[in-house]
Amino acid sequence: MDPKPTTATPPGEEDNEVVAELLPLIRVKKDGTVERLRGTDFVPPSIDPVNGVSSKDITLEVQFRSLEARIFLPTNVKQRLPLFVHYHGGGFCVSSPFNSVFNGFLATLAGTARAVVISVNYRKAPEHPIPAAYEDSWETLLWVAEHRHGKGPESWLNNHVDFQRLFLGGESAGGNIAHNVAMRAGSSNVWAGLGLDIAGVMLIHPYFWGSHPIGSELLDPEKKAINDSLWPFICPLSPSNDDPWVNPVSYMAPSLEWLGCQRLLVCVAEKDILRDRGRLYYEALCRSGWMGMAEIFESEGEDHTFHLTDTESENTKSLMKYLDGFLNSDLF
């Protein structure tokens, strides 16, 4: 009897086996290859033809590593401007300040708000799991603070920024980062020693989650499953969705009264599965004993980070106008 034929795995095919994926964001193969499924395009820095905002890419030399960032400067600067330190979204694992979506949003914001904007390309999971993104974002803030006396390495910050109007913010994962950086600033002796205050923090559709569903989260099982899987994927050393980094109102989380800023804006969208978490965060902050001023702004009929793609809609214009006003409030 002839031996039963066997089918050998073609050379290299086994290495291409997908061992982990988080759709629609990312796929990881057995050989360690990471395939990012969105946010990978690159737009070079330029002078924006619509609003005239200039941009350039810079390298930040921070503790034991270098980080890339993009900085935006409005035209005809005749007085010192607010500075917005931005952390981009993308589930901690995709995107960058250099792609068309974030480049367009930040150039527009810099132009309409008349603000200097800097956005850092922090390290991403799974190659660099949490807390790498938090560490890079914190180091970026400290690097920015080096310019408060006009003697830092970046001339646009030295020459054009009013450091009494320093803001942090971001959307989705970037909003999560901004919260955690502000919490660290509120309890850091290093930050206190700099004598510099954070005027405000803008959390746009922030990525907060938890192990116990709230509000309308059970109405969309598919989106809920994605969010249930995201934190364990990006933070395997502390995979619980009640980790204080991702659930700032969990029983393990420090009090929000330590939030290190003067004002905070939470933006939510009616159809976003993260909306109720943003509302819960706002309500908890207002009850915490924090001494700052909190605001919440909701976009009706919209979903998560709609403003990044539907750039000409009336709801996007309303949101952008609110962000502009927050950055230029007379209260600062």
CSV table of C-alpha atoms in Angstrom, one decimal:
chain,number,residue,atom,x,y,z
A,1,MET,CA,0.0,0.0,0.0
A,2,ASP,CA,1.3,3.4,-0.9
A,3,PRO,CA,1.9,5.7,2.0
A,4,LYS,CA,-0.7,8.4,2.5
A,5,PRO,CA,0.5,11.6,0.9
A,6,THR,CA,1.3,14.5,3.2
A,7,THR,CA,0.9,18.2,2.5
A,8,ALA,CA,3.9,20.3,3.5
A,9,THR,CA,3.6,23.9,4.5
A,10,PRO,CA,5.3,26.0,1.8
A,11,PRO,CA,8.4,27.8,3.0
A,12,GLY,CA,7.5,31.1,4.7
A,13,GLU,CA,3.8,30.5,4.7
A,14,GLU,CA,3.7,29.4,8.3
A,15,ASP,CA,5.3,32.7,9.3
A,16,ASN,CA,2.5,34.6,7.6
A,17,GLU,CA,-0.1,33.1,9.9
A,18,VAL,CA,-2.2,35.7,11.7
A,19,VAL,CA,-1.8,35.2,15.4
A,20,ALA,CA,-3.6,38.4,16.6
A,21,GLU,CA,-5.8,41.0,15.0
A,22,LEU,CA,-7.9,43.9,16.1
A,23,LEU,CA,-10.0,44.9,13.2
A,24,PRO,CA,-10.3,47.4,11.6
A,25,LEU,CA,-7.0,48.6,13.0
A,26,ILE,CA,-4.2,46.1,13.0
A,27,ARG,CA,-3.0,42.5,12.3
A,28,VAL,CA,0.0,40.7,13.8
A,29,LYS,CA,1.6,37.7,12.1
A,30,LYS,CA,3.5,34.8,13.5
A,31,ASP,CA,6.9,36.1,12.4
A,32,GLY,CA,6.2,39.3,14.4
A,33,THR,CA,5.2,41.4,11.4
A,34,VAL,CA,2.7,44.1,12.3
A,35,GLU,CA,0.3,45.1,9.5
A,36,ARG,CA,-1.4,48.4,10.2
A,37,LEU,CA,-4.6,48.8,8.3
A,38,ARG,CA,-5.2,52.5,8.5
A,39,GLY,CA,-3.5,55.8,9.2
A,40,THR,CA,-0.3,54.8,7.4
A,41,ASP,CA,-0.2,57.5,4.6
A,42,PHE,CA,2.3,60.4,4.9
A,43,VAL,CA,1.7,64.0,4.1
A,44,PRO,CA,4.9,66.1,4.0
A,45,PRO,CA,5.0,69.3,6.0
A,46,SER,CA,4.2,72.4,4.0
A,47,ILE,CA,2.4,75.7,3.9
A,48,ASP,CA,-1.3,74.9,3.9
A,49,PRO,CA,-2.8,76.4,0.7
A,50,VAL,CA,-6.2,77.1,2.4
A,51,ASN,CA,-5.3,78.8,5.7
A,52,GLY,CA,-1.6,79.5,5.2
A,53,VAL,CA,-0.5,77.6,8.3
A,54,SER,CA,3.2,76.4,8.1
A,55,SER,CA,4.2,73.1,9.4
A,56,LYS,CA,7.6,71.3,9.9
A,57,ASP,CA,8.8,68.0,11.3
A,58,ILE,CA,11.1,68.1,14.3
A,59,THR,CA,13.0,65.6,16.5
A,60,LEU,CA,12.6,65.8,20.3
A,61,GLU,CA,15.5,64.5,22.2
A,62,VAL,CA,14.0,63.2,25.4
A,63,GLN,CA,15.2,60.7,28.1
A,64,PHE,CA,17.1,57.9,26.4
A,65,ARG,CA,15.3,58.2,23.0
A,66,SER,CA,14.3,60.5,20.1
A,67,LEU,CA,10.7,61.2,19.2
A,68,GLU,CA,9.3,62.7,16.0
A,69,ALA,CA,6.7,65.4,16.0
A,70,ARG,CA,5.0,67.9,13.7
A,71,ILE,CA,4.6,71.5,14.6
A,72,PHE,CA,2.1,74.0,13.1
A,73,LEU,CA,2.4,77.8,13.1
A,74,PRO,CA,-0.2,80.3,11.8
A,75,THR,CA,0.8,83.1,9.4
A,76,ASN,CA,1.5,86.8,10.3
A,77,VAL,CA,2.2,86.1,14.0
A,78,LYS,CA,2.3,89.5,15.7
A,79,GLN,CA,1.8,88.4,19.3
A,80,ARG,CA,2.4,85.3,21.4
A,81,LEU,CA,-0.1,82.6,20.8
A,82,PRO,CA,-1.7,79.7,22.8
A,83,LEU,CA,0.2,76.4,22.5
A,84,PHE,CA,-1.8,73.2,22.0
A,85,VAL,CA,0.1,70.0,22.7
A,86,HIS,CA,-1.8,67.3,20.8
A,87,TYR,CA,-1.9,63.5,21.2
A,88,HIS,CA,-3.4,61.8,18.2
A,89,GLY,CA,-6.0,59.0,18.2
A,90,GLY,CA,-5.8,55.5,16.7
A,91,GLY,CA,-6.3,53.0,19.5
A,92,PHE,CA,-2.7,53.4,20.7
A,93,CYS,CA,-1.6,51.2,17.8
A,94,VAL,CA,-2.1,53.1,14.5
A,95,SER,CA,-1.9,56.5,12.9
A,96,SER,CA,0.5,59.5,13.4
A,97,PRO,CA,0.5,63.3,13.2
A,98,PHE,CA,1.9,62.9,9.7
A,99,ASN,CA,-1.1,61.3,7.9
A,100,SER,CA,-3.6,63.3,5.9
A,101,VAL,CA,-6.4,63.1,8.5
A,102,PHE,CA,-4.5,64.5,11.5
A,103,ASN,CA,-2.3,66.9,9.4
A,104,GLY,CA,-5.5,68.4,8.0
A,105,PHE,CA,-7.3,68.7,11.3
A,106,LEU,CA,-4.3,70.2,13.1
A,107,ALA,CA,-3.5,72.7,10.3
A,108,THR,CA,-7.1,73.8,10.3
A,109,LEU,CA,-7.2,74.2,14.1
A,110,ALA,CA,-3.9,76.1,14.2
A,111,GLY,CA,-5.3,78.5,11.6
A,112,THR,CA,-8.8,79.1,13.0
A,113,ALA,CA,-7.8,79.2,16.7
A,114,ARG,CA,-4.6,81.2,16.0
A,115,ALA,CA,-2.6,78.7,18.1
A,116,VAL,CA,0.8,77.0,17.8
A,117,VAL,CA,0.2,73.2,17.7
A,118,ILE,CA,2.6,70.4,18.3
A,119,SER,CA,1.7,66.7,17.9
A,120,VAL,CA,4.0,63.9,18.9
A,121,ASN,CA,4.4,60.5,17.2
A,122,TYR,CA,4.5,58.5,20.4
A,123,ARG,CA,5.5,54.8,20.3
A,124,LYS,CA,2.7,52.3,19.6
A,125,ALA,CA,1.5,48.9,20.6
A,126,PRO,CA,2.0,46.0,20.1
A,127,GLU,CA,5.7,46.6,19.6
A,128,HIS,CA,5.6,49.1,22.4
A,129,PRO,CA,2.7,48.3,24.7
A,130,ILE,CA,1.3,50.7,27.3
A,131,PRO,CA,2.8,52.6,29.1
A,132,ALA,CA,5.1,53.5,26.3
A,133,ALA,CA,2.6,56.0,24.8
A,134,TYR,CA,2.1,57.7,28.2
A,135,GLU,CA,5.9,57.9,28.8
A,136,ASP,CA,6.5,59.5,25.4
A,137,SER,CA,3.6,61.9,25.9
A,138,TRP,CA,4.8,63.0,29.3
A,139,GLU,CA,8.4,63.5,28.1
A,140,THR,CA,7.0,65.6,25.2
A,141,LEU,CA,5.3,67.9,27.8
A,142,LEU,CA,8.5,68.2,29.7
A,143,TRP,CA,10.4,69.0,26.5
A,144,VAL,CA,7.9,71.7,25.6
A,145,ALA,CA,8.3,73.2,29.1
A,146,GLU,CA,12.0,73.6,28.4
A,147,HIS,CA,11.0,76.6,26.2
A,148,ARG,CA,9.1,78.5,28.9
A,149,HIS,CA,12.0,81.0,29.2
A,150,GLY,CA,12.7,81.2,25.5
A,151,LYS,CA,15.8,79.1,25.6
A,152,GLY,CA,14.6,75.7,24.3
A,153,PRO,CA,15.8,73.9,21.2
A,154,GLU,CA,12.8,74.9,19.0
A,155,SER,CA,12.6,78.5,17.8
A,156,TRP,CA,8.9,78.4,17.0
A,157,LEU,CA,8.1,77.7,20.6
A,158,ASN,CA,10.7,80.2,21.9
A,159,ASN,CA,9.5,83.0,19.8
A,160,HIS,CA,5.7,82.6,19.4
A,161,VAL,CA,4.2,80.9,22.4
A,162,ASP,CA,2.5,82.4,25.5
A,163,PHE,CA,3.2,79.7,28.1
A,164,GLN,CA,0.5,81.1,30.3
A,165,ARG,CA,-1.9,79.5,27.7
A,166,LEU,CA,-0.6,75.9,27.5
A,167,PHE,CA,-3.2,73.3,26.5
A,168,LEU,CA,-3.2,69.5,26.1
A,169,GLY,CA,-5.7,67.4,24.3
A,170,GLY,CA,-6.5,64.8,21.7
A,171,GLU,CA,-9.2,62.6,20.4
A,172,SER,CA,-10.1,59.0,21.3
A,173,ALA,CA,-6.8,57.4,22.5
A,174,GLY,CA,-5.3,60.8,22.4
A,175,GLY,CA,-7.9,62.1,24.8
A,176,ASN,CA,-7.1,59.2,27.1
A,177,ILE,CA,-3.4,60.2,27.0
A,178,ALA,CA,-4.2,63.8,27.7
A,179,HIS,CA,-6.2,62.9,30.8
A,180,ASN,CA,-3.4,60.6,32.1
A,181,VAL,CA,-0.7,63.2,31.4
A,182,ALA,CA,-2.7,65.9,33.2
A,183,MET,CA,-3.2,63.5,36.2
A,184,ARG,CA,0.5,62.9,36.3
A,185,ALA,CA,1.2,66.7,36.1
A,186,GLY,CA,-1.2,67.2,39.1
A,187,SER,CA,0.8,64.9,41.3
A,188,SER,CA,4.3,65.4,40.0
A,189,ASN,CA,7.0,67.2,41.9
A,190,VAL,CA,8.9,67.5,38.7
A,191,TRP,CA,6.1,69.4,37.0
A,192,ALA,CA,5.4,71.5,40.1
A,193,GLY,CA,9.1,72.5,40.2
A,194,LEU,CA,8.8,74.0,36.7
A,195,GLY,CA,6.3,76.6,37.9
A,196,LEU,CA,4.2,76.2,34.8
A,197,ASP,CA,0.4,75.6,34.8
A,198,ILE,CA,-1.7,73.7,32.2
A,199,ALA,CA,-4.4,76.2,31.3
A,200,GLY,CA,-6.8,73.6,29.9
A,201,VAL,CA,-7.3,70.1,28.6
A,202,MET,CA,-9.5,69.1,25.7
A,203,LEU,CA,-10.8,65.5,25.6
A,204,ILE,CA,-12.4,64.9,22.2
A,205,HIS,CA,-14.5,61.7,22.2
A,206,PRO,CA,-12.0,60.2,24.8
A,207,TYR,CA,-11.3,56.5,24.9
A,208,PHE,CA,-12.4,55.4,28.4
A,209,TRP,CA,-13.9,52.0,29.1
A,210,GLY,CA,-14.7,49.5,31.9
A,211,SER,CA,-15.6,45.9,32.5
A,212,HIS,CA,-19.2,46.6,33.4
A,213,PRO,CA,-21.3,48.1,30.6
A,214,ILE,CA,-23.1,51.4,31.2
A,215,GLY,CA,-25.7,53.4,29.3
A,216,SER,CA,-26.2,52.4,25.7
A,217,GLU,CA,-23.0,50.2,25.4
A,218,LEU,CA,-25.0,47.0,25.1
A,219,LEU,CA,-27.0,48.2,22.1
A,220,ASP,CA,-24.1,47.6,19.7
A,221,PRO,CA,-22.5,44.2,20.5
A,222,GLU,CA,-19.9,44.5,17.7
A,223,LYS,CA,-18.5,47.9,18.8
A,224,LYS,CA,-18.6,46.7,22.4
A,225,ALA,CA,-16.6,43.6,21.5
A,226,ILE,CA,-13.9,45.7,19.8
A,227,ASN,CA,-13.6,48.0,22.9
A,228,ASP,CA,-13.6,45.0,25.2
A,229,SER,CA,-10.6,43.6,23.3
A,230,LEU,CA,-8.6,46.8,22.7
A,231,TRP,CA,-7.1,47.4,26.2
A,232,PRO,CA,-5.9,43.8,26.7
A,233,PHE,CA,-4.3,44.0,23.3
A,234,ILE,CA,-2.4,47.3,23.9
A,235,CYS,CA,-1.7,46.7,27.6
A,236,PRO,CA,-1.0,43.0,28.1
A,237,LEU,CA,0.8,43.6,31.5
A,238,SER,CA,-2.4,45.0,33.0
A,239,PRO,CA,-5.3,43.8,30.7
A,240,SER,CA,-8.2,44.6,32.9
A,241,ASN,CA,-10.7,47.2,31.4
A,242,ASP,CA,-10.9,48.6,34.9
A,243,ASP,CA,-7.2,49.6,35.0
A,244,PRO,CA,-7.2,53.3,36.1
A,245,TRP,CA,-5.4,54.3,32.9
A,246,VAL,CA,-8.5,53.3,30.8
A,247,ASN,CA,-11.2,53.5,33.5
A,248,PRO,CA,-10.5,56.7,35.5
A,249,VAL,CA,-13.6,56.3,37.6
A,250,SER,CA,-12.9,52.7,38.7
A,251,TYR,CA,-12.5,51.8,42.3
A,252,MET,CA,-8.7,51.5,41.7
A,253,ALA,CA,-8.3,54.9,40.2
A,254,PRO,CA,-6.9,57.9,42.0
A,255,SER,CA,-9.2,60.8,42.8
A,256,LEU,CA,-9.9,63.1,39.8
A,257,GLU,CA,-9.3,66.1,42.2
A,258,TRP,CA,-5.6,65.7,41.3
A,259,LEU,CA,-6.2,66.6,37.6
A,260,GLY,CA,-3.4,69.1,36.9
A,261,CYS,CA,-5.2,71.8,34.8
A,262,GLN,CA,-7.3,74.9,35.3
A,263,ARG,CA,-10.1,74.0,32.9
A,264,LEU,CA,-11.3,70.9,31.1
A,265,LEU,CA,-13.5,70.3,28.1
A,266,VAL,CA,-15.1,66.9,27.3
A,267,CYS,CA,-16.5,66.5,23.8
A,268,VAL,CA,-18.9,63.6,23.1
A,269,ALA,CA,-20.9,62.5,20.1
A,270,GLU,CA,-24.5,61.2,20.4
A,271,LYS,CA,-24.0,58.0,18.4
A,272,ASP,CA,-20.5,57.2,19.8
A,273,ILE,CA,-20.4,54.1,21.9
A,274,LEU,CA,-17.9,56.0,24.1
A,275,ARG,CA,-20.3,58.8,24.8
A,276,ASP,CA,-21.6,57.6,28.1
A,277,ARG,CA,-18.1,57.1,29.4
A,278,GLY,CA,-17.3,60.7,28.5
A,279,ARG,CA,-20.4,61.8,30.3
A,280,LEU,CA,-19.6,59.7,33.4
A,281,TYR,CA,-16.1,61.1,33.5
A,282,TYR,CA,-17.4,64.7,33.3
A,283,GLU,CA,-19.9,64.0,36.1
A,284,ALA,CA,-17.3,62.3,38.3
A,285,LEU,CA,-14.8,65.2,37.8
A,286,CYS,CA,-17.5,67.7,38.9
A,287,ARG,CA,-18.1,65.7,42.1
A,288,SER,CA,-14.4,65.0,42.9
A,289,GLY,CA,-13.4,68.2,44.6
A,290,TRP,CA,-11.3,69.3,41.7
A,291,MET,CA,-11.0,73.1,41.8
A,292,GLY,CA,-11.1,73.8,38.1
A,293,MET,CA,-13.9,74.5,35.6
A,294,ALA,CA,-15.3,71.7,33.5
A,295,GLU,CA,-17.4,71.9,30.3
A,296,ILE,CA,-19.1,69.3,28.2
A,297,PHE,CA,-20.1,69.6,24.5
A,298,GLU,CA,-22.2,67.1,22.6
A,299,SER,CA,-22.5,66.8,18.8
A,300,GLU,CA,-26.0,65.5,18.0
A,301,GLY,CA,-26.5,62.7,15.4
A,302,GLU,CA,-22.7,62.1,15.1
A,303,ASP,CA,-20.4,59.1,15.7
A,304,HIS,CA,-16.9,58.7,17.0
A,305,THR,CA,-14.3,61.4,15.7
A,306,PHE,CA,-16.6,62.4,12.9
A,307,HIS,CA,-14.9,65.8,12.6
A,308,LEU,CA,-11.7,64.2,11.3
A,309,THR,CA,-13.3,62.9,8.1
A,310,ASP,CA,-16.6,64.9,7.6
A,311,THR,CA,-14.6,68.2,7.7
A,312,GLU,CA,-17.2,70.5,6.0
A,313,SER,CA,-20.4,69.5,7.9
A,314,GLU,CA,-22.2,72.0,10.2
A,315,ASN,CA,-21.6,69.8,13.2
A,316,THR,CA,-17.8,69.8,12.5
A,317,LYS,CA,-17.8,73.6,12.1
A,318,SER,CA,-19.7,73.9,15.4
A,319,LEU,CA,-17.2,71.6,17.2
A,320,MET,CA,-14.2,73.4,15.7
A,321,LYS,CA,-15.7,76.8,16.8
A,322,TYR,CA,-16.1,75.5,20.3
A,323,LEU,CA,-12.5,74.2,20.4
A,324,ASP,CA,-11.3,77.6,19.1
A,325,GLY,CA,-13.2,79.4,21.8
A,326,PHE,CA,-11.8,77.1,24.5
A,327,LEU,CA,-8.2,77.9,23.4
A,328,ASN,CA,-8.9,81.6,23.3
A,329,SER,CA,-11.2,82.1,26.3
A,330,ASP,CA,-10.8,85.4,28.2
A,331,LEU,CA,-10.6,83.3,31.4
A,332,PHE,CA,-7.0,82.5,30.8
